[in-house]
XYZ file of C-alpha atoms in Angstrom:
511
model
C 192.871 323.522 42.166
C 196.047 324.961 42.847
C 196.886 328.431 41.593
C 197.277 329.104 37.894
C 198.903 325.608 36.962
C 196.107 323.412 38.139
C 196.468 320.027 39.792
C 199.920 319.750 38.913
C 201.904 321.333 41.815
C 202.659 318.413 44.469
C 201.424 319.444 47.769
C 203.898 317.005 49.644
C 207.813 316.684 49.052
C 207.958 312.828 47.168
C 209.690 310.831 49.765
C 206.793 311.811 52.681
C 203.973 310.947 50.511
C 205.972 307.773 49.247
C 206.474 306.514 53.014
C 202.831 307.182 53.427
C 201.438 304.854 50.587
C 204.470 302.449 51.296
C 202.537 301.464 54.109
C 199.705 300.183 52.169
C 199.579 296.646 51.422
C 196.514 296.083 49.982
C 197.643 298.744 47.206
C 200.917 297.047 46.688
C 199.383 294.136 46.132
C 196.574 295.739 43.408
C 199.445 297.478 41.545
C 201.623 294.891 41.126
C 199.165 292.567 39.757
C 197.612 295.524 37.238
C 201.159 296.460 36.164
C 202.399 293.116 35.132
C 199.417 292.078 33.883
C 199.564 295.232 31.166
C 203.643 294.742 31.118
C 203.543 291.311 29.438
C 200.681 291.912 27.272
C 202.330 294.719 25.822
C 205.427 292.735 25.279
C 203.590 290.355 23.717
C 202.119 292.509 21.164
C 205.140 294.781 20.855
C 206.961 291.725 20.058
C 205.126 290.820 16.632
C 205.782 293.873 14.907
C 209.447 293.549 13.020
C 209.466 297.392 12.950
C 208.998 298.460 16.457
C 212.261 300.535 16.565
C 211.757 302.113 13.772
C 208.051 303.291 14.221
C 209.487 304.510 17.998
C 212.752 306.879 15.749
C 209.253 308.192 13.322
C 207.171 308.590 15.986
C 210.284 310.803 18.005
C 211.187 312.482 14.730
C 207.306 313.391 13.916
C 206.825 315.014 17.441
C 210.558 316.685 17.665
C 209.361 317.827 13.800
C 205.776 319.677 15.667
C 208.184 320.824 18.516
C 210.169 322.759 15.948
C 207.104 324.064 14.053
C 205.050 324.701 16.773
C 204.047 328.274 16.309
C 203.158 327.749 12.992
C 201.526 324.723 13.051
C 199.116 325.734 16.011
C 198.070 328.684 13.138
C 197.637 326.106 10.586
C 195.472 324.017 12.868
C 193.367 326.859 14.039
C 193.095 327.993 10.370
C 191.627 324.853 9.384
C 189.573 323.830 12.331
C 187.867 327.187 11.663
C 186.525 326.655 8.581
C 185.610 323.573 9.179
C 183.186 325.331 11.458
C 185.179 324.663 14.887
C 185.533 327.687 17.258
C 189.369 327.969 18.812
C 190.159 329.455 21.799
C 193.450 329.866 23.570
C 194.142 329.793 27.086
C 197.365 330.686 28.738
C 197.192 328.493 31.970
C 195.048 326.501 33.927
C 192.679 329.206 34.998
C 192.049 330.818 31.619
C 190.837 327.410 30.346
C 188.659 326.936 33.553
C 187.182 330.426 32.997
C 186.368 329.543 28.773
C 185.176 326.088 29.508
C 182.879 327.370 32.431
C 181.525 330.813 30.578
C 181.022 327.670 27.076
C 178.715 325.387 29.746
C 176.682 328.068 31.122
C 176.105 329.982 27.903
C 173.684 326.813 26.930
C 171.957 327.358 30.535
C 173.167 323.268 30.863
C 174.178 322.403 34.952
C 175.273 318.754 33.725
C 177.742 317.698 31.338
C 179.362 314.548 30.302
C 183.026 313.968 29.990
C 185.296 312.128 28.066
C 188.590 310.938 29.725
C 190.919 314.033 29.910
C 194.610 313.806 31.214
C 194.084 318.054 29.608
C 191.052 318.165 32.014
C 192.650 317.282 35.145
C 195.511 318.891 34.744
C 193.767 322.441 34.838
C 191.245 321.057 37.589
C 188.315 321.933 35.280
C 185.452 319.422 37.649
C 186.204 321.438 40.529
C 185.996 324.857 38.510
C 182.403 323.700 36.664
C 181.552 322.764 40.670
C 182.241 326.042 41.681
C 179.843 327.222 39.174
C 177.094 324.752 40.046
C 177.950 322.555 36.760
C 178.006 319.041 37.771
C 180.947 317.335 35.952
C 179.959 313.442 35.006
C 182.746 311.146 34.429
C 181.778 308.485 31.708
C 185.065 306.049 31.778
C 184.494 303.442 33.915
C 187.931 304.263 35.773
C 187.140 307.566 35.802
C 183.493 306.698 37.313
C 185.164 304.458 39.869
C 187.088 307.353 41.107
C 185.020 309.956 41.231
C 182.378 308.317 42.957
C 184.856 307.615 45.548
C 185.795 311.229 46.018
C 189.459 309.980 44.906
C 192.269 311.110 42.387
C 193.417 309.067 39.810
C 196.439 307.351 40.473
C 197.508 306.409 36.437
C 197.526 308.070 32.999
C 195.486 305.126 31.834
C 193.937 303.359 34.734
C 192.843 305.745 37.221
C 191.563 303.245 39.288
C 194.758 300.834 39.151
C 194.385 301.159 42.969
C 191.757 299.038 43.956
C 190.659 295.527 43.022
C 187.162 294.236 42.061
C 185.761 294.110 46.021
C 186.564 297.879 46.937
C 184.930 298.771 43.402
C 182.001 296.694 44.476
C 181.710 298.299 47.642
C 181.741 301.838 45.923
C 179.400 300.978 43.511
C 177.016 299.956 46.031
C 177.431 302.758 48.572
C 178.144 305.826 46.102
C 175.802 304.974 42.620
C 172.183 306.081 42.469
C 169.659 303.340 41.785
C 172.164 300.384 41.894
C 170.533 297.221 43.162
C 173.128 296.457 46.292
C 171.499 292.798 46.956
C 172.204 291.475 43.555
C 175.631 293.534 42.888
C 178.581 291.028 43.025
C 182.427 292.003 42.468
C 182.403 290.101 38.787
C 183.691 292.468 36.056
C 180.616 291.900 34.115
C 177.805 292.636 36.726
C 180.217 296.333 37.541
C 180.163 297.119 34.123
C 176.712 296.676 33.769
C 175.580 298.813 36.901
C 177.851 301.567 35.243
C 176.444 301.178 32.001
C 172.402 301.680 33.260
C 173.812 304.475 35.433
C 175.854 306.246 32.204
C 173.021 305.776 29.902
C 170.653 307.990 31.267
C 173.380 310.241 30.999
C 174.439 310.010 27.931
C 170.397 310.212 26.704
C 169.878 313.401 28.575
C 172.752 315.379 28.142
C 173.594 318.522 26.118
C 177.205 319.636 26.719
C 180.074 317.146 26.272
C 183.517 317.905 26.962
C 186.669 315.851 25.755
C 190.495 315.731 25.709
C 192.064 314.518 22.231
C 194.434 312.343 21.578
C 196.054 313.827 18.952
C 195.046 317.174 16.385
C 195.730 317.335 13.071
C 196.986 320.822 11.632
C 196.874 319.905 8.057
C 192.867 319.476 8.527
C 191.681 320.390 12.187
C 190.830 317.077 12.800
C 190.947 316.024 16.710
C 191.101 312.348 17.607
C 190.173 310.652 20.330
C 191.117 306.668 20.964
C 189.428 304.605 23.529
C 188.644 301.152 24.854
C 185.038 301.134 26.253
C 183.018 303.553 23.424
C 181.495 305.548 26.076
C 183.606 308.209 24.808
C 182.233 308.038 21.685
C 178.911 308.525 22.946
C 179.967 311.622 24.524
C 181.659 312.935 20.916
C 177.977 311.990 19.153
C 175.220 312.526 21.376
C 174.747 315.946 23.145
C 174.500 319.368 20.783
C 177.707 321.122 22.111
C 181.370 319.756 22.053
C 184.165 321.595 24.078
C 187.743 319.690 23.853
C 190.254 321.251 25.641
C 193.761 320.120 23.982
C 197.696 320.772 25.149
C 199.175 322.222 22.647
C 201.570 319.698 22.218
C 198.912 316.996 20.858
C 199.688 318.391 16.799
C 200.216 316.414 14.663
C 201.468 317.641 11.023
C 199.881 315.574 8.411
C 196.408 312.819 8.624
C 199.370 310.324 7.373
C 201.000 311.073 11.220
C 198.189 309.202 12.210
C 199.713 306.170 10.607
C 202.478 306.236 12.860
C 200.825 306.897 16.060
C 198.173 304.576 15.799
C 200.529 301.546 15.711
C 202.435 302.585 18.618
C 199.795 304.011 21.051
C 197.173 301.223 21.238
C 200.301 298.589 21.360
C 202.211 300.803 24.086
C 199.039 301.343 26.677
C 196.650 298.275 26.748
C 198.767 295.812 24.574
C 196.414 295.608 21.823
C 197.056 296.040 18.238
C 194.477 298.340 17.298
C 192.452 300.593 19.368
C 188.576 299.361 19.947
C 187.202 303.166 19.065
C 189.020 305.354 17.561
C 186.996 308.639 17.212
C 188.350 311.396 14.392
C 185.809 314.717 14.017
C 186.883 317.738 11.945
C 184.770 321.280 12.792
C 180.648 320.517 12.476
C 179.123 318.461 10.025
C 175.384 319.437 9.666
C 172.991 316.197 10.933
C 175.839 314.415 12.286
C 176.842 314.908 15.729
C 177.044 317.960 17.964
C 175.599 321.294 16.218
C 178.464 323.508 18.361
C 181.819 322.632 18.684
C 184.553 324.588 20.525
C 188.033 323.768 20.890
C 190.541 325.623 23.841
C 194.047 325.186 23.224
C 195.923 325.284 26.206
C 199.642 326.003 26.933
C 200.119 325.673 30.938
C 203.158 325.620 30.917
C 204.255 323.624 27.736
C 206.074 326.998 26.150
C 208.542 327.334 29.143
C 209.004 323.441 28.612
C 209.718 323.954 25.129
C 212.368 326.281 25.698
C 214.639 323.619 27.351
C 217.052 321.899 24.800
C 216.606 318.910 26.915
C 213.657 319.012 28.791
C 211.564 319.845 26.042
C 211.336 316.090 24.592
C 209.082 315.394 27.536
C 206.773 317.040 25.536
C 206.349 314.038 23.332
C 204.757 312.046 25.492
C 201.306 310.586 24.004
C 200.269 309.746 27.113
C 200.606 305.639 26.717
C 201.999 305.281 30.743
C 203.983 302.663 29.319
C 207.216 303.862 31.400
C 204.467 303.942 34.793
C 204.154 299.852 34.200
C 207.732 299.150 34.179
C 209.190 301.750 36.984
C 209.919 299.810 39.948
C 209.032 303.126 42.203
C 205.639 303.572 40.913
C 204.965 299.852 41.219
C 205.462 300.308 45.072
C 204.208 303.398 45.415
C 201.603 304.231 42.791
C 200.406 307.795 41.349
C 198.983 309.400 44.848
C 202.931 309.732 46.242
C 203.470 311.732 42.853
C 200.770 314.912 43.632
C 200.439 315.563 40.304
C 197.944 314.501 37.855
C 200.916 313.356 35.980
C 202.405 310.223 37.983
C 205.080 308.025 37.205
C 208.550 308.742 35.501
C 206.813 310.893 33.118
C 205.628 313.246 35.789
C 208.513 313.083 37.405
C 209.895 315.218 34.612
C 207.029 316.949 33.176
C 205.237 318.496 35.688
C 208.406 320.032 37.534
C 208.900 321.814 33.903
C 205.682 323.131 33.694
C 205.324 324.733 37.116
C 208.787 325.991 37.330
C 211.702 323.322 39.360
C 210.759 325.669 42.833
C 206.711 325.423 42.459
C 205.706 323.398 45.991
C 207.730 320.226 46.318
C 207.619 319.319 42.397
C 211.499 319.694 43.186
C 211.850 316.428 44.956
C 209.730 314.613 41.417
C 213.209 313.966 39.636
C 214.456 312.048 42.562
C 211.863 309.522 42.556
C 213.252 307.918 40.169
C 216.479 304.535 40.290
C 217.433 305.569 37.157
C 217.403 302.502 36.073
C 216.626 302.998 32.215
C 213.160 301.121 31.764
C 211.183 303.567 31.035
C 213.220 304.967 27.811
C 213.172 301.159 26.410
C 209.036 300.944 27.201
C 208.572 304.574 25.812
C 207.158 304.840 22.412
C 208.271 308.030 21.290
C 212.011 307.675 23.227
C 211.710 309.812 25.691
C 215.275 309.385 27.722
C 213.271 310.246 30.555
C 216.500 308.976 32.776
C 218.646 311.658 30.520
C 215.884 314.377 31.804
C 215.751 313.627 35.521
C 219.691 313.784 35.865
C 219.363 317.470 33.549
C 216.285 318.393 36.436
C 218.291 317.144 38.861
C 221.587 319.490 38.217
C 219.132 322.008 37.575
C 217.947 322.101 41.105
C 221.648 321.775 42.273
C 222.888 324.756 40.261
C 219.631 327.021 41.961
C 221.448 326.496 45.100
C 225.128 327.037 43.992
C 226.680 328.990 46.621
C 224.408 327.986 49.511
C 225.549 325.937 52.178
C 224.964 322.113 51.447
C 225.919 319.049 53.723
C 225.966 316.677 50.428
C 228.153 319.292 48.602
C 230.918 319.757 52.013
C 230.641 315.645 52.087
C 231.426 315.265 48.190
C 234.338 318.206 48.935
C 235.786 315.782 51.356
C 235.399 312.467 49.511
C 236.926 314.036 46.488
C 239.881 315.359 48.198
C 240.323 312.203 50.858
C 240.342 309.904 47.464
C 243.134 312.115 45.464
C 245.791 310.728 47.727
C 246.025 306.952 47.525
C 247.561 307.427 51.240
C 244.743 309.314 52.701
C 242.189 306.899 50.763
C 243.787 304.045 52.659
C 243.706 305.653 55.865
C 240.592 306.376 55.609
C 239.280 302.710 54.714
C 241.338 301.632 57.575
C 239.101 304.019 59.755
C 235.870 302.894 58.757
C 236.437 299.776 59.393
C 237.607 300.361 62.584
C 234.712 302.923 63.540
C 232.254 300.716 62.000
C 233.185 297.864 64.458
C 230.671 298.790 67.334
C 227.820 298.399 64.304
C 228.644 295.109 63.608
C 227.017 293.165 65.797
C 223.501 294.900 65.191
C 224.217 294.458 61.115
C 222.269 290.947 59.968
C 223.996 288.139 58.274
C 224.487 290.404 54.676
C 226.586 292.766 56.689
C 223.813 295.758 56.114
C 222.766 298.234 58.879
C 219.190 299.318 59.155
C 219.582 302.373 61.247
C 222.281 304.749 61.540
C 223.086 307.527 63.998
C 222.475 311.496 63.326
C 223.255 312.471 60.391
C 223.569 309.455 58.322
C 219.920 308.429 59.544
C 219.371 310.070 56.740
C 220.218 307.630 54.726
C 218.946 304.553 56.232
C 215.678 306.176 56.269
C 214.724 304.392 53.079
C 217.814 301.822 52.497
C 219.818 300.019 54.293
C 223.724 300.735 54.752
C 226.681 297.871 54.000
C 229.057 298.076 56.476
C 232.778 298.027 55.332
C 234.166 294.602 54.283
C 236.708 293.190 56.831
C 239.568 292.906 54.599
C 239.908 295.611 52.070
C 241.234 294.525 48.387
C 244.049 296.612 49.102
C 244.947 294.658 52.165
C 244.037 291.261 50.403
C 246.673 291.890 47.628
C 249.119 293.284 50.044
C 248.958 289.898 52.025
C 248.574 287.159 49.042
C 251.249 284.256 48.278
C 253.546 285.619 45.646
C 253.300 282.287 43.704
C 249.556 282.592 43.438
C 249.449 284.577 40.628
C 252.052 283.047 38.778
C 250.286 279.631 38.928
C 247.253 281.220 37.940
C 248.752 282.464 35.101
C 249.981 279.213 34.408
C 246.520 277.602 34.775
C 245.132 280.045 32.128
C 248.300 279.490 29.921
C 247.568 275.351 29.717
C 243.550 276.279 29.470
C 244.332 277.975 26.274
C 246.391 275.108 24.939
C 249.516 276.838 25.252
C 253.016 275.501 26.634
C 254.479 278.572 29.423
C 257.748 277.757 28.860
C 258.288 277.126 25.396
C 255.641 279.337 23.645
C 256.954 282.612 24.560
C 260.640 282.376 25.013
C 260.906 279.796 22.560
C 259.721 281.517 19.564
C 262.397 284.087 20.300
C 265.238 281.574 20.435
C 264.162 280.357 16.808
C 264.732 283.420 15.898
């Protein structure tokens, strides 16, 4: 866990930790094939509803509507959770909501408790706190399982183990999971989820503490939702005698009806099916049905200082779908790890530098990672102009360091006032070309070098640099038959079924 924030602070600047996983091949390989695989089958199902843009403008309107309210409508949900017989708490950062969570657990004299999958719960770090306190922490999705019993981090908002493929899982299964029969264990999807499922059962039978993220909470009622694929989570929400869900308090929703909304676009957006396989909805304690206790911790980490940013704040709609992770071209290559943060992809890349502060650790370099390319605001259900966000971050960062000496700023200086004077912007063309000369014979048959000399090494680190063309437009047009372009115009003249000589000038001598 680090400091107050939790596991959301980067430990390495983005473009070391990208290099690092860049040289993995075997992950490449996994995360293109998971990616495209959920790509097209969300396109598919995206693709049968007539309404999609308009459920993406409600969606965006509903959240930007909570965004407004916020204040009041975390009152109105604690208001009603409460008398539904819900316990709130409120926790200011990462390490207040370790410390309630931790002091919940131990009041029941539990060392065990099941988990439901919690973006909320690894973003404060809360397995390592409960460790700390000798409260083992037991992952129940299967991703979630996969990872932990590798001693890994996830590496996506929806499939934390998008990194490996169906041998390495094998191979953790067998070395890491008590009981598992190793001789007749195979790598089929069917015999992995059933050594998980005889390992979680036993779990699931014997424990008495669950803890769970939500989806979404309801202020008009208290209600907390939780949607899944596998039902484990349900079995978490059901079984044991105390609840503790630990919520952002950006998950409010106004009405139940919001629910409408948001179950049409989340399911759709994050495993391309139309309707979620469990969706779990549980308002305060219901007497003989499910757990006896149940405590909710609202947590802000963060999320107010987002809120205060005219533009940075719509970050804070995110339902968590990692629709934009599928389609960014960086995160394909790289995956989640090169991100730090428990938030990976384009979305973290703008979230989690908000909620730290832009200066916390290298989070500064997370709007970079980014080609700006656009997908991720066309895949994002709630529109999100994520793009928009990392160019705000981005002259954010810049503007902290107005008035410090900066190479890129001196160079930009230069260019600006070399390309004001159409004289000294030709001379200087004319001198690349002529200083680039010596490169040319180590540039490949696109006319690209690989590797530059101190300074611009820079930036051939990660992309190759096009060496000037040998005959600048300027030159070109300077040099060209005077005729051509009046029999070009010609050409085009006859293409459009016009005469040149008499459709012009003739019309005038008519008149």
């Amino acid at each position: 866990m680090t400091g107050g924030t939790g596991n959301i602070v980067a430990p390495l600047p983005f473009p070391t930790a990208a290099r690092r996983e860049l040289a993995d091949g075997q992950l490449r390989a996994n995360l293109r094939r998971a990616t495209h695989t959920i790509r097209d089958k969300r396109l598919r199902v995206v693709g049968e509803v007539p309404d999609w843009e308009a459920l993406r403008r409600s969606g965006a309107a509903i959240k930007d509507d909570v965004l407004a309210r916020l204040p009041e409508l975390l009152e109105q949900f604690e208001a009603a959770a409460t008398a539904a017989g819900a316990t709130v708490h409120w926790a200011r950062d990462a390490t207040e909501a370790c410390a309630v969570v931790t002091g919940l657990v131990q009041q029941t004299g539990s060392t065990e408790v099941v988990k439901v999958k919690s973006m909320a719960t690894q973003e404060i770090g809360l397995n390592e706190a409960l460790a700390e306190a000798g409260i083992a922490a037991v992952e129940t999705d299967l991703a979630e399982l996969i990872v932990q019993l590798a001693d890994d981090t996830p590496s996506h908002i929806l499939v934390p183990a998008i990194h490996y493929n169906r041998r390495q899982i094998r191979d953790i299964f067998a070395s890491r999971m008590p009981g598992v029969d190793v001789g007749s264990l195979t790598d089929e999807p069917a015999a992995l989820a059933e050594a998980a499922r005889r390992h979680l059962r036993a779990k699931f039978l014997s424990a008495r503490v669950a803890i769970s993220g939500a989806n979404f909470a309801i202020a008009e009622t208290g209600t907390l939702a939780v949607v899944e694929s596998e039902g484990n989570g349900r079995m978490c929400l059901t079984l044991p005698e105390t609840l503790i869900s630990v919520v952002g308090v950006e998950k409010l929703l106004p009405t139940f009806r919001d629910l409408e909304v948001f179950l049409q676009l989340l399911p759709r957006s994050s495993t391309g099916e139309r309707m979620n396989p469990y969706t779990s909805l549980w308002t305060g304690v219901t007497p003989g049905d499910g757990p006896g206790t149940v405590h909710i911790v609202l947590v802000d980490n963060g999320r107010t200082e987002t809120l205060a940013d005219p533009v940075g704040r719509q970050a804070l709609r995110c339902i968590r779908c990692s629709a934009c992770l599928n389609v960014c071209p960086v995160y394909e290559r790289v995956g989640g790890h090169a991100y730090g943060s428990v938030y990976p992809g384009p979305i973290g890349a703008i979230l989690s530098p908000q909620m730290t502060g832009p200066d916390a650790g290298a989070n500064r370099t997370l709007p970079y990672a980014s080609t700006l390319c656009g997908a991720c605001f066309d895949a994002c259900p709630v529109r999100i102009d994520i793009p928009e966000v990392l160019v705000h971050l981005r002259q954010r960062g810049v503007d902290a360091r107005r008035g410090r000496p900066s190479a890129e700023r001196t160079a930009m200086r230069t260019l600006s006032w070399v390309m004001r004077d159409r004289r000294r912007y030709a001379a200087a063309l004319r001198a690349a070309r002529r200083g680039s000369a010596p490169l040319r014979w180590t540039a490949g048959r696109r006319g690209q070098v690989r590797r530059l000399p101190w300074p611009l090494s820079a930036w051939t680190a990660s992309r190759d640099a096009p060496l000037p063309a040998a005959e600048t437009f300027r030159d070109w047009w300077a040099g060209r038959d005077p005729t051509a372009g009046r029999d070009h115009t010609a050409g085009r003249d006859r293409a459009a079924g016009r005469d040149p000589v008499t459709d012009g000038e003739g019309d005038r001598d008519q008149g």
